[in-house]
Amino acid sequence: MSNKFFLRIIHSLVIFISLLPLYCFTNTTLSSDYYDCVSDIDLIVHNSHPKAKRYQAFLDLLTHEGLVGITLLVSTPEDSIWIGSSGMADIAVGVEMKPCNLFRIQSTTKTYTATTILKLVEQKMIALDDRAKEYLPSDIIKNIANADLVSIRQLLNHTGGIPELHTNHYYLEQYNNPTKVWTPMDLLKEAYGQDAFFAPGLGWEYTDVDYILLGIIIEKITNKNYDKVINEEIIVPLNLYHTHLDISVSTPPGTVRQYYDLRGNGKIEDCSFLWEHVVPGAEGGIVSDIYDIYLFFNALLRSEFLRKNMLNEMQKFIECGLGWGTAKYGLGLFRENTSYGPWIGHGGYERGIYSRVMYFVEKDIFIIILCNSTDGHIGKIFSNSFNLLEEGTKPFYNLVFE
């Protein structure tokens, strides 16, 4: 994915780090059995896969280069599924990463939210071209630029010009008041009074606020909490037993720790406390293991979880524009061209969190990556992941880390 989103985050983080007091942070020390996990992953034979050594070498090289922990899933028509991991789930406790460990997936949640909206469209509870203001409270319409003008479709595909919430104030508050609870409404207020990026329909700008608003709209039209609707529409029907979205539980047991260079001094720290008091929301609240993520995207993109006309709507891609390379965006899905053919899917990035789902349409191949640290490794992971599509079974002996 492109540099523009990362640059926007990095700009805020640079200012954020420069203003930080040298506080000491404490994270809860957990016992090793906290990370014990059993799932359908255990039924998948890893070592017998013809490319097992090749894939494992890819992961081990990344952790050797400094990545804390990573889990990988590769699904191909000829070799079926391989899942493996490398590195650490918890450095302090000395727990190694396991393929069944849980990760925060951040913005990959947006695909689940978009799918739920399309499910509600199928049920005729809402229409894609309805105005969002029909379902939003007056206070939000008054304080969020363009909220009175955008359609549901424009929120889904980021063409409404809605402002973003990534402010220095938010980062500093989250850092300096680590026990403060952040609800979706608290996050939304970070965008109050900010200027719109553009008039609806006249551009493209990726924002979390679009999807926080969609979560509120889901609650309005169903008269249920967002997490309950996601459970009813996606998690239960697809038997996603290891996918967690509960507004009362920010961190399900077994979630790996997150690591980030919080102070900008070249040393990573456990930054899990940043997320332990953020109420899971529609823009990035799901916690899952890698196999459940595969089951969801496989059902969405390879089968008939959505009706064909709804999946077609979801894949009406538009150019993301300057700074995003060849990327295009649909309704909760990215599409990007590569030398190995186009992929569709989504990704999530935050301090100490990285997720990426790529479905290579022409090759019918899935690559899913979950990491619990960032700090300069994201580009390495993303660019080198395409090597997994190359023919052959020999292990990797080097990757490009420039």
Coordinates of N, CA, C and O in Angstrom, one line a residue, residues 17-119:
I17 N 6.1 12.3 19.7 CA 7.3 11.9 20.4 C 8.1 13.1 20.9 O 8.6 13.0 22.0
S18 N 8.2 14.1 20.1 CA 9.0 15.3 20.5 C 8.4 16.0 21.8 O 9.1 16.7 22.5
L19 N 7.1 15.8 22.0 CA 6.5 16.4 23.1 C 6.4 15.6 24.4 O 5.9 16.0 25.4
L20 N 6.8 14.3 24.3 CA 6.6 13.4 25.4 C 7.4 13.6 26.6 O 8.6 13.9 26.5
P21 N 6.8 13.6 27.8 CA 7.6 13.6 29.0 C 8.2 12.2 29.1 O 7.7 11.2 28.5
L22 N 9.3 12.1 29.9 CA 9.9 10.8 30.0 C 9.3 10.0 31.1 O 9.8 9.6 32.1
Y23 N 8.0 9.7 30.9 CA 7.2 8.8 31.8 C 7.7 7.4 31.7 O 8.1 6.9 30.7
C24 N 7.5 6.7 32.8 CA 7.7 5.2 32.8 C 6.4 4.6 32.7 O 5.4 5.0 33.3
F25 N 6.3 3.6 31.8 CA 5.0 2.9 31.6 C 5.1 1.5 32.1 O 6.1 0.8 32.0
T26 N 4.0 1.0 32.7 CA 4.0 -0.3 33.1 C 2.9 -1.1 32.4 O 1.8 -0.6 32.2
N27 N 3.2 -2.3 32.0 CA 2.2 -3.2 31.3 C 2.1 -4.4 32.3 O 3.0 -4.8 32.9
T28 N 0.9 -4.9 32.3 CA 0.6 -6.0 33.1 C 1.5 -7.2 32.7 O 1.6 -7.5 31.5
T29 N 2.2 -7.9 33.7 CA 2.9 -9.1 33.4 C 2.0 -10.3 33.4 O 1.4 -10.5 34.5
L30 N 2.0 -11.0 32.4 CA 1.1 -12.1 32.3 C 1.8 -13.5 32.4 O 3.0 -13.5 32.0
S31 N 1.1 -14.5 32.8 CA 1.8 -15.8 32.8 C 1.8 -16.4 31.4 O 1.0 -16.0 30.5
S32 N 2.7 -17.4 31.2 CA 2.8 -18.0 29.9 C 1.6 -18.7 29.4 O 1.3 -18.7 28.2
D33 N 0.8 -19.2 30.3 CA -0.4 -20.0 29.9 C -1.5 -19.0 29.4 O -2.5 -19.5 28.8
Y34 N -1.4 -17.7 29.6 CA -2.3 -16.7 29.1 C -2.3 -16.9 27.6 O -3.4 -16.6 26.9
Y35 N -1.2 -17.3 27.0 CA -1.1 -17.3 25.5 C -1.4 -18.7 24.9 O -1.3 -18.9 23.7
D36 N -1.8 -19.7 25.8 CA -2.1 -21.0 25.3 C -3.3 -20.9 24.4 O -4.3 -20.2 24.6
C37 N -3.2 -21.5 23.2 CA -4.3 -21.4 22.3 C -4.5 -22.7 21.5 O -3.5 -23.4 21.2
V38 N -5.7 -23.1 21.2 CA -6.0 -24.2 20.4 C -7.1 -23.8 19.4 O -8.1 -23.2 19.8
S39 N -6.9 -24.1 18.2 CA -7.8 -23.8 17.1 C -7.7 -24.8 16.0 O -7.0 -25.7 16.0
D40 N -8.5 -24.5 14.9 CA -8.5 -25.4 13.8 C -7.1 -25.4 13.1 O -6.8 -26.2 12.3
I41 N -6.3 -24.3 13.4 CA -5.0 -24.3 12.9 C -4.2 -25.5 13.2 O -3.4 -26.0 12.4
D42 N -4.5 -26.1 14.4 CA -3.7 -27.2 14.9 C -4.0 -28.5 14.0 O -3.2 -29.5 14.0
L43 N -5.1 -28.4 13.2 CA -5.4 -29.6 12.4 C -4.7 -29.5 11.0 O -4.8 -30.4 10.2
I44 N -4.1 -28.3 10.8 CA -3.4 -28.1 9.5 C -2.0 -28.6 9.7 O -1.2 -28.1 10.5
V45 N -1.5 -29.5 8.8 CA -0.2 -30.0 8.9 C 0.8 -29.0 8.3 O 0.7 -28.7 7.1
H46 N 1.7 -28.5 9.1 CA 2.6 -27.4 8.6 C 3.8 -28.0 7.9 O 4.2 -27.7 6.8
N47 N 4.5 -28.9 8.6 CA 5.8 -29.4 8.1 C 5.8 -30.2 6.8 O 6.8 -30.4 6.1
S48 N 4.6 -30.8 6.6 CA 4.5 -31.7 5.4 C 4.2 -30.9 4.1 O 4.3 -31.4 3.0
H49 N 4.0 -29.6 4.3 CA 3.7 -28.7 3.1 C 5.0 -28.6 2.3 O 6.1 -28.5 2.8
P50 N 4.9 -28.7 0.9 CA 6.1 -28.7 0.1 C 6.9 -27.5 0.2 O 8.1 -27.5 -0.1
K51 N 6.3 -26.4 0.6 CA 7.0 -25.1 0.7 C 7.2 -24.7 2.2 O 7.5 -23.5 2.5
A52 N 7.1 -25.6 3.1 CA 7.1 -25.3 4.5 C 8.5 -24.6 4.9 O 8.5 -23.6 5.6
K53 N 9.6 -25.2 4.4 CA 10.9 -24.6 4.8 C 11.1 -23.3 4.2 O 11.7 -22.4 4.8
R54 N 10.6 -23.1 3.0 CA 10.7 -21.8 2.3 C 9.9 -20.7 3.1 O 10.5 -19.6 3.3
Y55 N 8.7 -21.0 3.4 CA 7.9 -20.0 4.1 C 8.4 -19.7 5.5 O 8.5 -18.6 6.0
Q56 N 8.8 -20.8 6.2 CA 9.4 -20.6 7.6 C 10.6 -19.7 7.5 O 10.9 -18.9 8.4
A57 N 11.5 -20.0 6.5 CA 12.7 -19.2 6.4 C 12.4 -17.7 6.2 O 13.1 -16.8 6.7
F58 N 11.3 -17.4 5.4 CA 10.9 -16.0 5.2 C 10.6 -15.4 6.6 O 11.1 -14.3 6.8
L59 N 9.8 -16.1 7.4 CA 9.5 -15.5 8.7 C 10.7 -15.4 9.6 O 10.9 -14.3 10.3
D60 N 11.6 -16.4 9.6 CA 12.7 -16.3 10.5 C 13.7 -15.2 10.1 O 14.4 -14.7 11.0
L61 N 13.8 -15.0 8.8 CA 14.7 -13.9 8.4 C 14.2 -12.5 8.9 O 14.9 -11.7 9.3
L62 N 12.9 -12.4 8.8 CA 12.3 -11.1 9.3 C 12.5 -10.9 10.8 O 12.8 -9.8 11.2
T63 N 12.3 -11.9 11.6 CA 12.5 -11.8 13.0 C 14.0 -11.6 13.3 O 14.4 -10.9 14.3
H64 N 14.9 -12.3 12.5 CA 16.3 -12.1 12.7 C 16.7 -10.6 12.4 O 17.6 -10.1 13.1
E65 N 16.0 -10.0 11.5 CA 16.3 -8.6 11.2 C 15.7 -7.6 12.3 O 15.9 -6.4 12.2
G66 N 15.0 -8.1 13.3 CA 14.5 -7.3 14.3 C 13.0 -7.2 14.6 O 12.5 -6.6 15.5
L67 N 12.2 -7.8 13.7 CA 10.8 -7.9 13.9 C 10.5 -8.7 15.1 O 11.1 -9.8 15.3
V68 N 9.6 -8.3 16.0 CA 9.4 -9.0 17.3 C 8.7 -10.4 17.0 O 9.1 -11.4 17.4
G69 N 7.5 -10.3 16.3 CA 6.8 -11.5 16.1 C 5.9 -11.4 14.8 O 5.5 -10.3 14.4
I70 N 5.7 -12.5 14.1 CA 5.0 -12.5 12.9 C 4.3 -13.9 12.7 O 4.8 -14.9 13.1
T71 N 3.1 -13.9 12.1 CA 2.4 -15.1 11.7 C 2.0 -14.9 10.2 O 1.6 -13.8 9.8
L72 N 2.1 -16.0 9.5 CA 1.9 -16.0 8.0 C 0.9 -17.1 7.6 O 1.1 -18.2 8.1
L73 N 0.0 -16.8 6.7 CA -0.8 -17.8 6.1 C -0.7 -17.7 4.6 O -0.8 -16.6 4.1
V74 N -0.4 -18.8 3.9 CA -0.4 -18.8 2.4 C -1.3 -19.9 2.0 O -1.2 -21.0 2.4
S75 N -2.2 -19.6 1.1 CA -3.2 -20.5 0.5 C -3.0 -20.5 -1.0 O -3.2 -19.4 -1.6
T76 N -2.7 -21.6 -1.6 CA -2.6 -21.7 -3.1 C -3.4 -22.9 -3.6 O -3.7 -23.9 -2.8
P77 N -3.9 -22.9 -4.8 CA -4.7 -24.0 -5.3 C -4.0 -25.3 -5.3 O -4.6 -26.4 -5.1
E78 N -2.7 -25.3 -5.6 CA -1.9 -26.5 -5.8 C -1.4 -27.1 -4.4 O -1.3 -28.3 -4.3
D79 N -1.2 -26.2 -3.4 CA -0.6 -26.7 -2.2 C -1.4 -26.5 -1.0 O -1.0 -26.8 0.1
S80 N -2.6 -26.0 -1.2 CA -3.6 -25.8 0.0 C -3.0 -24.7 0.9 O -2.4 -23.8 0.5
I81 N -3.1 -24.9 2.2 CA -2.8 -23.9 3.2 C -1.6 -24.2 4.0 O -1.4 -25.4 4.4
W82 N -0.8 -23.2 4.2 CA 0.3 -23.3 5.2 C 0.2 -22.1 6.2 O -0.1 -21.0 5.8
I83 N 0.4 -22.4 7.4 CA 0.4 -21.4 8.5 C 1.6 -21.6 9.4 O 1.9 -22.7 9.8
G84 N 2.3 -20.5 9.7 CA 3.4 -20.6 10.5 C 3.7 -19.3 11.2 O 3.1 -18.3 10.9
S85 N 4.7 -19.3 12.2 CA 5.0 -18.1 12.9 C 6.4 -18.1 13.3 O 7.1 -19.1 13.2
S86 N 6.9 -16.9 13.8 CA 8.3 -16.8 14.2 C 8.3 -15.6 15.2 O 7.5 -14.7 15.2
G87 N 9.3 -15.6 16.1 CA 9.5 -14.5 17.0 C 8.7 -14.7 18.3 O 8.4 -15.9 18.7
M88 N 8.4 -13.6 19.0 CA 7.9 -13.6 20.3 C 6.5 -13.0 20.4 O 6.2 -12.0 19.8
A89 N 5.6 -13.7 21.2 CA 4.3 -13.1 21.5 C 4.4 -12.2 22.7 O 3.6 -11.2 22.8
D90 N 5.3 -12.5 23.6 CA 5.5 -11.6 24.8 C 7.0 -11.7 25.2 O 7.4 -12.8 25.6
I91 N 7.7 -10.7 25.0 CA 9.1 -10.7 25.3 C 9.4 -10.8 26.8 O 10.2 -11.6 27.2
A92 N 8.7 -10.1 27.6 CA 8.9 -10.1 29.1 C 8.7 -11.5 29.7 O 9.5 -11.9 30.6
V93 N 7.7 -12.2 29.2 CA 7.4 -13.5 29.8 C 8.2 -14.6 29.0 O 8.3 -15.8 29.5
G94 N 8.7 -14.3 27.9 CA 9.5 -15.3 27.1 C 8.6 -16.3 26.3 O 9.0 -17.4 26.2
V95 N 7.5 -15.8 25.9 CA 6.6 -16.7 25.1 C 6.8 -16.5 23.6 O 6.6 -15.4 23.1
E96 N 7.0 -17.6 23.0 CA 7.2 -17.6 21.5 C 5.9 -17.5 20.8 O 4.8 -17.9 21.3
M97 N 5.9 -16.9 19.6 CA 4.7 -16.8 18.8 C 4.2 -18.1 18.3 O 5.0 -19.0 17.9
K98 N 2.9 -18.3 18.4 CA 2.3 -19.6 17.9 C 1.3 -19.2 16.8 O 0.7 -18.1 16.8
P99 N 1.1 -20.0 15.8 CA 0.2 -19.7 14.7 C -1.2 -19.4 15.1 O -2.0 -18.7 14.4
C100 N -1.6 -19.9 16.3 CA -3.0 -19.7 16.8 C -3.2 -18.5 17.7 O -4.3 -18.2 18.2
N101 N -2.1 -17.7 17.9 CA -2.2 -16.5 18.8 C -3.1 -15.5 18.1 O -3.3 -15.4 16.9
L102 N -3.7 -14.7 19.0 CA -4.6 -13.6 18.6 C -3.9 -12.3 18.4 O -2.9 -12.0 19.1
F103 N -4.3 -11.6 17.4 CA -3.7 -10.3 17.0 C -4.8 -9.2 16.9 O -6.0 -9.5 16.4
R104 N -4.5 -8.0 17.2 CA -5.4 -6.9 16.8 C -5.2 -6.7 15.3 O -4.0 -6.7 14.8
I105 N -6.2 -6.5 14.6 CA -6.1 -6.4 13.1 C -6.3 -5.0 12.6 O -6.2 -4.7 11.4
Q106 N -6.7 -4.0 13.5 CA -6.8 -2.6 13.2 C -7.7 -2.4 12.0 O -8.8 -3.0 11.9
S107 N -7.2 -1.7 11.0 CA -8.1 -1.3 9.9 C -8.6 -2.4 9.0 O -9.5 -2.2 8.2
T108 N -8.0 -3.6 9.1 CA -8.6 -4.7 8.3 C -10.1 -5.0 8.8 O -10.9 -5.5 8.1
T109 N -10.4 -4.5 10.0 CA -11.8 -4.5 10.5 C -12.7 -3.8 9.5 O -13.9 -4.2 9.5
K110 N -12.2 -2.8 8.8 CA -13.1 -2.1 7.9 C -13.8 -3.0 6.9 O -15.0 -2.7 6.5
T111 N -13.2 -4.0 6.4 CA -13.8 -4.9 5.5 C -15.0 -5.7 6.1 O -16.0 -5.9 5.5
Y112 N -14.9 -6.0 7.4 CA -16.0 -6.6 8.1 C -17.1 -5.6 8.3 O -18.3 -6.0 8.1
T113 N -16.8 -4.4 8.6 CA -17.8 -3.4 8.7 C -18.6 -3.1 7.4 O -19.8 -3.1 7.3
A114 N -17.8 -3.0 6.3 CA -18.4 -2.8 5.0 C -19.3 -4.0 4.6 O -20.4 -3.8 4.1
T115 N -18.8 -5.2 4.9 CA -19.6 -6.4 4.6 C -20.9 -6.4 5.4 O -22.0 -6.7 4.8
T116 N -20.9 -5.9 6.6 CA -22.1 -5.9 7.4 C -23.1 -4.9 6.8 O -24.3 -5.1 6.8
I117 N -22.6 -3.7 6.4 CA -23.4 -2.7 5.8 C -24.1 -3.3 4.5 O -25.3 -3.2 4.3
L118 N -23.3 -4.1 3.7 CA -23.9 -4.7 2.5 C -24.9 -5.8 2.9 O -25.9 -6.0 2.1
K119 N -24.7 -6.5 4.0 CA -25.7 -7.4 4.4 C -27.0 -6.7 4.8 O -28.1 -7.2 4.5

